[in-house]
Every structure is written in structure tokens, then in C-alpha cells.
XYZ file of C-alpha atoms in Angstrom:
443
model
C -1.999 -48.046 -16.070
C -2.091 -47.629 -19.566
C -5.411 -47.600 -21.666
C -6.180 -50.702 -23.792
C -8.005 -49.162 -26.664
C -8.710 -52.490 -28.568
C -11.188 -53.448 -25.739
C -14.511 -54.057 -27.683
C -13.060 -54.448 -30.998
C -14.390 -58.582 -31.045
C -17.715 -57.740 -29.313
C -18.346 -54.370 -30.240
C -19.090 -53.411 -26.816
C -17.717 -50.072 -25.186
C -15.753 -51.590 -22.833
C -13.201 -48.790 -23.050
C -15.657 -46.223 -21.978
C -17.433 -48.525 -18.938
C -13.524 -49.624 -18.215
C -12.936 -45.979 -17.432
C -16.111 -45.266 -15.614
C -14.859 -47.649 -13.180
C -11.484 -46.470 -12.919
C -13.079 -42.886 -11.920
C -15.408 -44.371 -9.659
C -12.163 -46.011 -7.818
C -10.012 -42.844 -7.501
C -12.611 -41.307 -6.022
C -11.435 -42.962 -2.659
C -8.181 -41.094 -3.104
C -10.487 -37.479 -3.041
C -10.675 -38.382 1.077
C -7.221 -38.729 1.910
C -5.909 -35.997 -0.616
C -8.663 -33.577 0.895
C -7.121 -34.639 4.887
C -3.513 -33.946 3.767
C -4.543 -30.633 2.557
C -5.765 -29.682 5.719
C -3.269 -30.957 7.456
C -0.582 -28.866 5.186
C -2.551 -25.580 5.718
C -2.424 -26.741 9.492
C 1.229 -26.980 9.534
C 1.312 -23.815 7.497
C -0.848 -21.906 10.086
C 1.455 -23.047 12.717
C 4.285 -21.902 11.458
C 2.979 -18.550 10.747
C 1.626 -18.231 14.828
C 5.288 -19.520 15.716
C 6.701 -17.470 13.764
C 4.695 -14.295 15.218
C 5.219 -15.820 18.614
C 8.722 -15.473 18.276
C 8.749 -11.589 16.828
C 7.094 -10.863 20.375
C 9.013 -13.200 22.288
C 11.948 -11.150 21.204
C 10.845 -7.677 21.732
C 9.678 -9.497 25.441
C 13.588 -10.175 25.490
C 14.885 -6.963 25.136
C 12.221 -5.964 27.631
C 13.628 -8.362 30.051
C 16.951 -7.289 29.760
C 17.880 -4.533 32.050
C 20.148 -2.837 29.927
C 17.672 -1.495 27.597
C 16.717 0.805 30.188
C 20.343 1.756 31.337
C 20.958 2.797 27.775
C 22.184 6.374 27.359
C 22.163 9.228 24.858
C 24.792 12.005 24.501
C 24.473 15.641 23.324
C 26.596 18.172 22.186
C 25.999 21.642 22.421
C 29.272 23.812 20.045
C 31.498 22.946 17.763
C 34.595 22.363 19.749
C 34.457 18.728 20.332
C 32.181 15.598 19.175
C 31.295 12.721 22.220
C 30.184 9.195 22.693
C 29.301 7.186 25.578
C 29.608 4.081 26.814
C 27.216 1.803 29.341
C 29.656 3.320 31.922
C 28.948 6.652 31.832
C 26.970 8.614 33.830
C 24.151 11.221 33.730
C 25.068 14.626 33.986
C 26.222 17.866 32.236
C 29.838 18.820 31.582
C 30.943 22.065 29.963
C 34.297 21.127 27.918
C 36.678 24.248 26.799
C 39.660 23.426 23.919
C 42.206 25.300 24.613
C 44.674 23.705 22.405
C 44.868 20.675 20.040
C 47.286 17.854 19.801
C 49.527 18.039 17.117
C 52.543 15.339 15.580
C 55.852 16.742 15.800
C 58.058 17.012 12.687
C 61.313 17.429 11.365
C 62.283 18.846 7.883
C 66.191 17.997 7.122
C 68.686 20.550 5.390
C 68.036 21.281 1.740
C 69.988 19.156 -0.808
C 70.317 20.001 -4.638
C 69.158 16.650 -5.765
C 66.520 13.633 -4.529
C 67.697 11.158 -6.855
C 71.175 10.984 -6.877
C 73.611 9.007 -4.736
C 74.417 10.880 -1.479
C 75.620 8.289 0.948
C 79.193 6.247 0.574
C 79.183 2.980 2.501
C 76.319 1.384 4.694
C 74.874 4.288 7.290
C 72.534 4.176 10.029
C 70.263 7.277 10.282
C 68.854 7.638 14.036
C 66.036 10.042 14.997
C 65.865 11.418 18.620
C 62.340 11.706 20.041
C 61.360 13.189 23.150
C 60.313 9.815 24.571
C 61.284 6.100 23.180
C 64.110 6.808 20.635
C 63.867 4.257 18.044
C 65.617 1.902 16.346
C 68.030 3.304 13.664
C 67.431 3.476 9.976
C 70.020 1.490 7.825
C 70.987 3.111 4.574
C 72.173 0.901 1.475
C 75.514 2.302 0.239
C 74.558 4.675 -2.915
C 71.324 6.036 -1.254
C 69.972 8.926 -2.590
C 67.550 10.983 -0.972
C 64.406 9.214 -1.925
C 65.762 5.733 -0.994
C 66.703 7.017 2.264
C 62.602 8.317 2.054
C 61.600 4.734 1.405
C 63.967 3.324 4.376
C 62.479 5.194 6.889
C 59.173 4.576 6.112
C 59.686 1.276 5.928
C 61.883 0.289 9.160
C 60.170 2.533 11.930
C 57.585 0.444 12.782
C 54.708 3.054 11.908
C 56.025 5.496 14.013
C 57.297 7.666 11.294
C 56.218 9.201 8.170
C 58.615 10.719 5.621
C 58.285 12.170 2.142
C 60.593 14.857 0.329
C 59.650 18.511 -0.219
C 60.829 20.584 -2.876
C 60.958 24.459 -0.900
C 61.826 26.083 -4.470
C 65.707 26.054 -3.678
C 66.266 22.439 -2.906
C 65.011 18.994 -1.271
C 64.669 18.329 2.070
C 63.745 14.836 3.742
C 60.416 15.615 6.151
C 59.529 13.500 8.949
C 56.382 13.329 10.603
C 55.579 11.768 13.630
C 52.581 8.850 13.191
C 51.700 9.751 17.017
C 50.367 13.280 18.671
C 51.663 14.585 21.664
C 54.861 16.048 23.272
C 56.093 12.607 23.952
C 56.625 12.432 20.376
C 58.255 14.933 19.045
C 61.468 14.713 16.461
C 63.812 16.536 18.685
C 66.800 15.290 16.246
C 68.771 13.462 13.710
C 72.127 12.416 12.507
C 71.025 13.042 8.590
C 73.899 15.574 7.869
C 76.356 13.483 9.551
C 76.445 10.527 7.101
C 76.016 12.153 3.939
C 78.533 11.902 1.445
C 81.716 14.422 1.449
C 80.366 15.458 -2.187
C 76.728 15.912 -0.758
C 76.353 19.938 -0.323
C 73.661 20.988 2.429
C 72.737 24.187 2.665
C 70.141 26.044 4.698
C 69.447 24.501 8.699
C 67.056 21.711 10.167
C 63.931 22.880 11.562
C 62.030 21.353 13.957
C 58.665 21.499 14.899
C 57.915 19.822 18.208
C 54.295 18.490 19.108
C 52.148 19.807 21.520
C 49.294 17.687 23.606
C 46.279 18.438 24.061
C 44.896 21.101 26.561
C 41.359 21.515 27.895
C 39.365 21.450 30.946
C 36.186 20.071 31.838
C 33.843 21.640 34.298
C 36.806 24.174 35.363
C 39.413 20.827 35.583
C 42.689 21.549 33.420
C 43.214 18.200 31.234
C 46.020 17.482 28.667
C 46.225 14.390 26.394
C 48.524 13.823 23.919
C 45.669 12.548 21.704
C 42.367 14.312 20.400
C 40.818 11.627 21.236
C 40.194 11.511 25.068
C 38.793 8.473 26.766
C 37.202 8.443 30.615
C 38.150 12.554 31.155
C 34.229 12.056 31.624
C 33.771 8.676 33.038
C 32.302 5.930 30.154
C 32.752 8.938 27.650
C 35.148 9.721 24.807
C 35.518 13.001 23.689
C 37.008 13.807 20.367
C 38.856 16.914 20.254
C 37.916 19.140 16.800
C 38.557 22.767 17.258
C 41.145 25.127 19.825
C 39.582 28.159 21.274
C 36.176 26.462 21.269
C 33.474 25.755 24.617
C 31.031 23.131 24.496
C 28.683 21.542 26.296
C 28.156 17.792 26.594
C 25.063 16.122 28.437
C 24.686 12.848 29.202
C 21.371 11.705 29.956
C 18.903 8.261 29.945
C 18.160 7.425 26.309
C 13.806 7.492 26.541
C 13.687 7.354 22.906
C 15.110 4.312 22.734
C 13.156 2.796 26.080
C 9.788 3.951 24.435
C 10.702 1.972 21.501
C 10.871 -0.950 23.152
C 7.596 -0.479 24.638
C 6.128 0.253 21.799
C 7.612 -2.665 19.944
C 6.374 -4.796 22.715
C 2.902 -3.670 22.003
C 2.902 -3.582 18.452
C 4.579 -7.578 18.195
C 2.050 -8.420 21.002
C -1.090 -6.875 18.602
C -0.118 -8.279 15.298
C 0.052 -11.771 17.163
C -3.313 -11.371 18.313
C -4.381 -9.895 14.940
C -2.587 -13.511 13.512
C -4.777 -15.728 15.735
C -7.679 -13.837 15.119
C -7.525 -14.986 11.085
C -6.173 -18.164 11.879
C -9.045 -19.040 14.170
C -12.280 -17.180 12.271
C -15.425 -18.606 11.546
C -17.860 -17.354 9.112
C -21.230 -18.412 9.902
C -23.021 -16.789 6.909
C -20.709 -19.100 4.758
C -19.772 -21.922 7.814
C -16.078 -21.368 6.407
C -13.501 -22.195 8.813
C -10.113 -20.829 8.979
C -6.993 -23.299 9.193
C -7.156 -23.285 12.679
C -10.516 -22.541 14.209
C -11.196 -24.412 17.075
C -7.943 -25.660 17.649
C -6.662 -26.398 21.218
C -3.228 -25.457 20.244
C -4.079 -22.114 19.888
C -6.615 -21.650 22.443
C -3.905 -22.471 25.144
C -1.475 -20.449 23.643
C -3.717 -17.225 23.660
C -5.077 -18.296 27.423
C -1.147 -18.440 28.658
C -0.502 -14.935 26.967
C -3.598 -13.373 28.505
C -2.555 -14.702 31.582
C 0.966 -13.559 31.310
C 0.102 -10.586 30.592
C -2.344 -9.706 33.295
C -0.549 -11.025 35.940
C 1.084 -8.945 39.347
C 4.486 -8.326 39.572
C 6.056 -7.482 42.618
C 7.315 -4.161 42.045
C 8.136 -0.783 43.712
C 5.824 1.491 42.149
C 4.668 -0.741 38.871
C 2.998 -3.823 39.509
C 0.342 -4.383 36.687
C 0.832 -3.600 32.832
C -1.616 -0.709 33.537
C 0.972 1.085 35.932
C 2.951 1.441 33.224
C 0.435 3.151 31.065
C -0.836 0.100 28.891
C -3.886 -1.391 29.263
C -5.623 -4.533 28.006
C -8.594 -3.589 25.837
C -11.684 -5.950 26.041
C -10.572 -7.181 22.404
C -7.525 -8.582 24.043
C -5.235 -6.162 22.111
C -3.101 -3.845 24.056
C -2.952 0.336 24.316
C -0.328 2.330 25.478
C -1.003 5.761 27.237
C 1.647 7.733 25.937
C 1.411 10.098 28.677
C 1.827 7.987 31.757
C 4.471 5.876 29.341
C 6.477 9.508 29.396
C 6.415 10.018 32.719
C 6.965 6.672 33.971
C 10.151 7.280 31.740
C 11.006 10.652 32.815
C 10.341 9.889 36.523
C 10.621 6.451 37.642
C 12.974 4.639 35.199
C 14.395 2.677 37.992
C 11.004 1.208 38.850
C 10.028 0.748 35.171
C 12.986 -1.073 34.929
C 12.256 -3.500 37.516
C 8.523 -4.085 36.674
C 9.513 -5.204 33.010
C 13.140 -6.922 33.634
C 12.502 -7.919 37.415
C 15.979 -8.818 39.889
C 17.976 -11.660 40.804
C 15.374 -13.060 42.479
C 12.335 -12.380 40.595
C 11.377 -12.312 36.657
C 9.527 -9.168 35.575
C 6.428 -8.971 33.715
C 8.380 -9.446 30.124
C 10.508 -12.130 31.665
C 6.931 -13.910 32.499
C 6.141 -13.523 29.626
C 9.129 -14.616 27.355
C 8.510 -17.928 29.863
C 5.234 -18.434 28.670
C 6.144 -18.541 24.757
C 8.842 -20.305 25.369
C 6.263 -23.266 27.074
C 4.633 -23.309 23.759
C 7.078 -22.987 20.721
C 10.056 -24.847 22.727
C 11.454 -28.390 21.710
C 8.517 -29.317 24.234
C 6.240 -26.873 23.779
C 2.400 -27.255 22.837
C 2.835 -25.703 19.949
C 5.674 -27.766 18.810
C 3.926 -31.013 20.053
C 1.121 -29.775 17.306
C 3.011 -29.375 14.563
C 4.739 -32.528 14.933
C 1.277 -34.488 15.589
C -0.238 -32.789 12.239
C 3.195 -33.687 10.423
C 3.258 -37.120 11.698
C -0.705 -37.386 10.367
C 0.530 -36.022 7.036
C 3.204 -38.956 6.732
C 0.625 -41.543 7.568
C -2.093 -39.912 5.312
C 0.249 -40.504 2.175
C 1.311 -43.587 3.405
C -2.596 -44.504 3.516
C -2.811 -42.385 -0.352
C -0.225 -44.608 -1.651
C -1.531 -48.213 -0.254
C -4.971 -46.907 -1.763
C -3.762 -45.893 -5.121
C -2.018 -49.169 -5.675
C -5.134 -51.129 -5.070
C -7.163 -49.271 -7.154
C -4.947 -49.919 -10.158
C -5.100 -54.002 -9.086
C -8.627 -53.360 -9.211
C -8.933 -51.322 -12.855
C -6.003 -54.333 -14.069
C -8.146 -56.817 -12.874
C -11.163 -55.264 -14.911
C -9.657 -54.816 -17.685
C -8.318 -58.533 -17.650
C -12.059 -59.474 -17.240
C -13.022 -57.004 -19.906
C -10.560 -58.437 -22.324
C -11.687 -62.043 -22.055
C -15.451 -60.828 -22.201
C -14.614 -59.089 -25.359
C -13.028 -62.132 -26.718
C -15.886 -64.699 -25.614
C -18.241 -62.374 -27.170
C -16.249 -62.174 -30.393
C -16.285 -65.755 -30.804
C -19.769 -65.932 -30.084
C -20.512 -63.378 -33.038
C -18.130 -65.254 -35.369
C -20.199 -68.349 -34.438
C -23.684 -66.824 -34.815
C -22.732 -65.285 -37.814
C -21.723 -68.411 -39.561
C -24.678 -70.086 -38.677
C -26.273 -67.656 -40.099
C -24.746 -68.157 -43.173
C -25.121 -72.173 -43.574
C -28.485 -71.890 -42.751
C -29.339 -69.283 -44.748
């Protein structure tokens, strides 16, 4: 509403000043409801900081759950001779690996020519290449070819499976072709090239042919040869990459602890920073009688009596059936601490039953599967949690709904003031203006 500064001119009352006395005495009903909605925003904002820390542990509870975490497998190589990786299908053990010989491309190198630019083929030509195994297609060459178009040809009609380029050998060119593809099967045992030159085109020198070799090792005393370096399942669910001839090495496979005890130790660390979370969302001061966001709240309570519950409850197990067989216990702050000694050896020794106590069977849900369940109850679609949030944002709505409504009455109210003001400031005007002229003729 806009100020009306004339008010008081006629009666020389301050009716502006009393006019906004009673405007400030009428917004004070909006302090209220602005004062609720700000609680209700830190509310929702508190919320969505637990969910969000309920949903950092429910995931480290998920890869907990998951029973592939603890199948999960590191590999080590001891020499130079080869590199390895393994899959979710390999197997524990120890394998010594000797390179006997790599596995090389086979090659061909064409007779010399004087010149790699000048026209050496009359009429259209095919150029064929003979390989040990699966001959391919032959190479057409354009009338007028010289030596680097017929480059260009083969490199571009073989399908990838060969490589060419010229080489200058100080007395001439030749036309070299590689082989894209290791292995004996490969090999350049042959070409036509001489036939279809040109009756002008001079050759001079012979072909020479380098055939390719596969490779040749043996693992664990077991001869092996692969026309690749790169060897898949010679070790089951590992692949072995080839690097140096004349070379022993010794690959291990074995169960990946580091990464297991991570997991753990995630799950405890996510689990503590929650509780630290609820713990400042739910403080009281009494020397101060400051509340935080969400002391007191049932919302919160039942989420921190499920957890507690989840996480102290039995699991049938072979070996582990408590969090505390596992080497973590529940301290009496409700935070949890891992034993890293007993967390070792339940590694080392009974990963298997580890296993089972955290990711459970077929039939039964293990300890982190209870526990994903129990977050889940409270920050699902249906959850408590949720239900909270959406109670707290539905009271927001209605709270500026209610600000609204309230604001527009109080400026009816100041207008209707100020309408009363007005015609009291014009009554009294007149009644000076009267008084004063009286005054006057009877003076």
C-alpha cells in the first residue's frame, strides 16, 4: 500500500506517523506464520541431509549384500616375461608361466624397382597374396599404377588384414606387406607382384619372405602356443599378455582382501557419520534450551531404533552370526568399531562364512541385506521418512497459504484506516477553518 503523506495536512494531526504505528502493529501477525515456515524449511532441510546420509550407508550395505564383493580377485606377477588379468572366473592358485617364443606378423617385401612413382602396370591387374590360411580377395590395380598407388590399393581393399608401405633399401623400392594378424596362420607365403608388372618395369634383386611364428610357452610344465600375445583362459578366467621370449614368471591368483576390507570399512565409516548426522540434527542444549532442527522428532527416533535393531540382530550363519563375529562391535555410543585383527583373519580364514553372514543365500538375507531392508522402510516412496518430509512440505504450502490470506487482510485493514484517517483529517480541517473564522468576526 502506498503511503499517503498529505494525511494531517487539514488538521495538523500526525496521522501519518499513528497510520504507520498501526500498520506495524498488524504485520506483526505475519512474524507467527513466517517464524513456522522457517522451521518447517530447516525441517525439510534436516531431512534431506539424514536421507541423504541414509542412502551413502544404504549403499555401502549394498555392496555388502552382494556376494560378489567377496568373490573378487587380485592377480600378481612375479618377472618380466608376461603381464595378467583376471576375470570373476578365475581361480585361486599359483602358475609359473615360461615364454619361450613370441608371436610375430608375417611379411613380405617385393623385388626392388628403380622408381615408386612412375607408371608400372599396363591395363587393369589383380594382385593376389597367398597366406598360409584364408587367401584373400585380390587387389585390383588401375591401369597406369605406379608403385605407390598399388601401396594405397592394398591397403585399402584387404579388409584390415594387410598393411603395406614402400621401402627404399638404398638400391631401389620395394612394396612391403605386413600382416595385421600374428601367428603362423598368417603368414605372406606369396604373391603375383612380378607377374603383372609392365614389360618396361625392370625388377631386380628376389622376394623375401618372412613367415610368422605363434606363440610358444608353457604353464606349470604344459606346452601352449597361440598365435596371439595375448592369451585368454590358458589359466582359466585369466588373460595373459605375452611381453618378452626367454623370460619365467610367476602369476598368483588369489582373493582380493584389500578390496573386502574396504567394504567393511566403508560400511562402518557410512554407518558412523550417519549416527554422527543424527546426533546434530537431534541436540539439545540445555544451558541455552536451543534445539536443533530435529530434536525430538519421531521421524528420526524410529529411524535410529530400526538401525540399532538391524544392526544387532542374529543371522543364521556358519561361523558368523552377530556383527561382533566379524570383529565389529557396537560401542555404548551407538557408533560402530572394527577389530582389525579378527576383521583379517575372518578374511584370511573364513571368507566363505564372512560372505554368507553379510550377503546371506537364496533363502535368507544377511546382516547387510537386513539392513539395506530397514533404510529402505524409511526413505522409500512409503517410507517414514518420506511420509515426514511430505507432511512438513504439505505444512509449508498451507503456512503460506495462511501468510498470504493474512497479509491481504492486514492491508484491508491499514486501507480502511487510512480511509478513516483521511476523512478525520478533513472534518478536522473544516472545523479549524470554521473556528478560525469565528475567530475573526468576533474579534
Amino acid at each position: 500500500m502506498s503511503s499517503i503523506s498529505s494525511l494531517g495536512v487539514g488538521s495538523g494531526l500526525d496521522l501519518n506517523g499513528l497510520l504507520g504505528q498501526l500498520q506495524e502493529s498488524e504485520q506483526a501477525k505475519l512474524e507467527p506464520i513466517q517464524q513456522q515456515a522457517e522451521t518447517e524449511e530447516a525441517q525439510i532441510s534436516a531431512y534431506g541431509q539424514l536421507k541423504s546420509d541414509l542412502s551413502q550407508f544404504q549403499s555401502a550395505a549394498e555392496k555388502l549384500n552382494d556376494p560378489a564383493t567377496f568373490e573378487s580377485l587380485s592377480t600378481d606377477v612375479e618377472g618380466s616375461g608376461v603381464s595378467a588379468v583376471s576375470s570373476d572366473d578365475a581361480q585361486p592358485g599359483q602358475y609359473n608361466v615360461q615364454v619361450d617364443q613370441l608371436a610375430s606378423a608375417g611379411s613380405l617385401v617385393t623385388e626392388r624397382l628403380d622408381t615408386s612413382d612412375e607408371a608400372v602396370i599396363d591395363g587393369d591387374q589383380s594382385l593376389s597374396f597367398n597366406l598360409a590360411e584364408g587367401d584373400i580377395d585380390p587387389i585390383s590395380i588401375a591401369d597406369g599404377s605406379s608403385l605407390e598407388d598399388m601401396r594405397d590399393a592394398v591397403n585399402t581393399q584387404s579388409d584390415g588384414r594387410l598393411n603395406a608401405s614402400i621401402v627404399n633399401d638404398g638400391d631401389g623400392y620395394r612394396l612391403a606387406v605386413n600382416s595385421t594378424e600374428t601367428g603362423a596362420a598368417s603368414s605372406i607365403e606369396s604373391t603375383n607382384f612380378s607377374d603383372i608388372l609392365s614389360a618396361d618395369a625392370q625388377t631386380s634383386d628376389a622376394q623375401v619372405v618372412q613367415a610368422g611364428e605363434d606363440a610358444a610357452f608353457n604353464v606349470n610344465g604344459i606346452d601352449i602356443t597361440s598365435p596371439t600375445n595375448q592369451v585368454e583362459d590358458a589359466i582359466q578366467g585369466v588373460t595373459l599378455n605375452l611381453t618378452e621370449a626367454g623370460s619365467s614368471s610367476t602369476v598368483t591368483v588369489e582373493q582380493d582382501s584389500d578390496s573386502i576390507r574396504e567394504q567393511v570399512t566403508a560400511f562402518v565409516d557410512d554407518y558412523n557419520a550417519l549416527k554422527g548426522t543424527i546426533g546434530e540434527l537431534t541436540a539439545f542444549d540445555s544451558e541455552s534450551g536451543e534445539a536443533a532442527d530435529l530434536s525430538g522428532d519421531n521421524a528420526t527416533r524410529a529411524v535410529e531404533s530400526s538401525l540399532r535393531t538391524a544392526l544387532s540382530s542374529v543371522v543364521d550363519g556358519d561361523g558368523f552370526n552377530v556383527l561382533s563375529d566379524a570383529g565389529i562391535s557396537l560401542e555404548l555410543d551407538g557408533t560402530l568399531a572394527i577389530n582389525e585383527d579378527e576383521l583379517d583373519s575372518a578374511i584370511a580364514n573364513q571368507p566363505n562364512e564372512l560372505a554368507s553372514f553379510f550377503a546371506g543365500d537364496s533363502e535368507n538375507s544377511g546382516l547387510a541385506g537386513q539392513v539395506s531392508t530397514a533404510i529402505e522402510q524409511q526413505i522409500g516412496t512409503n517410507g517414514r521418512l518420506e511420509g515426514a518430509i511430505t507432511s512438513s512440505e504439505s505444512q509449508l504450502e498451507r503456512l503460506g497459504e495462511r501468510f498470504s490470506t493474512t497479509e491481504e487482510r492486514i492491508n484491508t485493514t491499514v486501507e480502511r484506516y487510512r480511509e478513516e484517517f483521511s476523512a478525520l483529517d478533513s472534518m478536522v480541517g473544516d472545523m479549524n477553518q470554521t473556528s478560525a473564522y469565528l475567530t475573526e468576526q468576533l474579534g
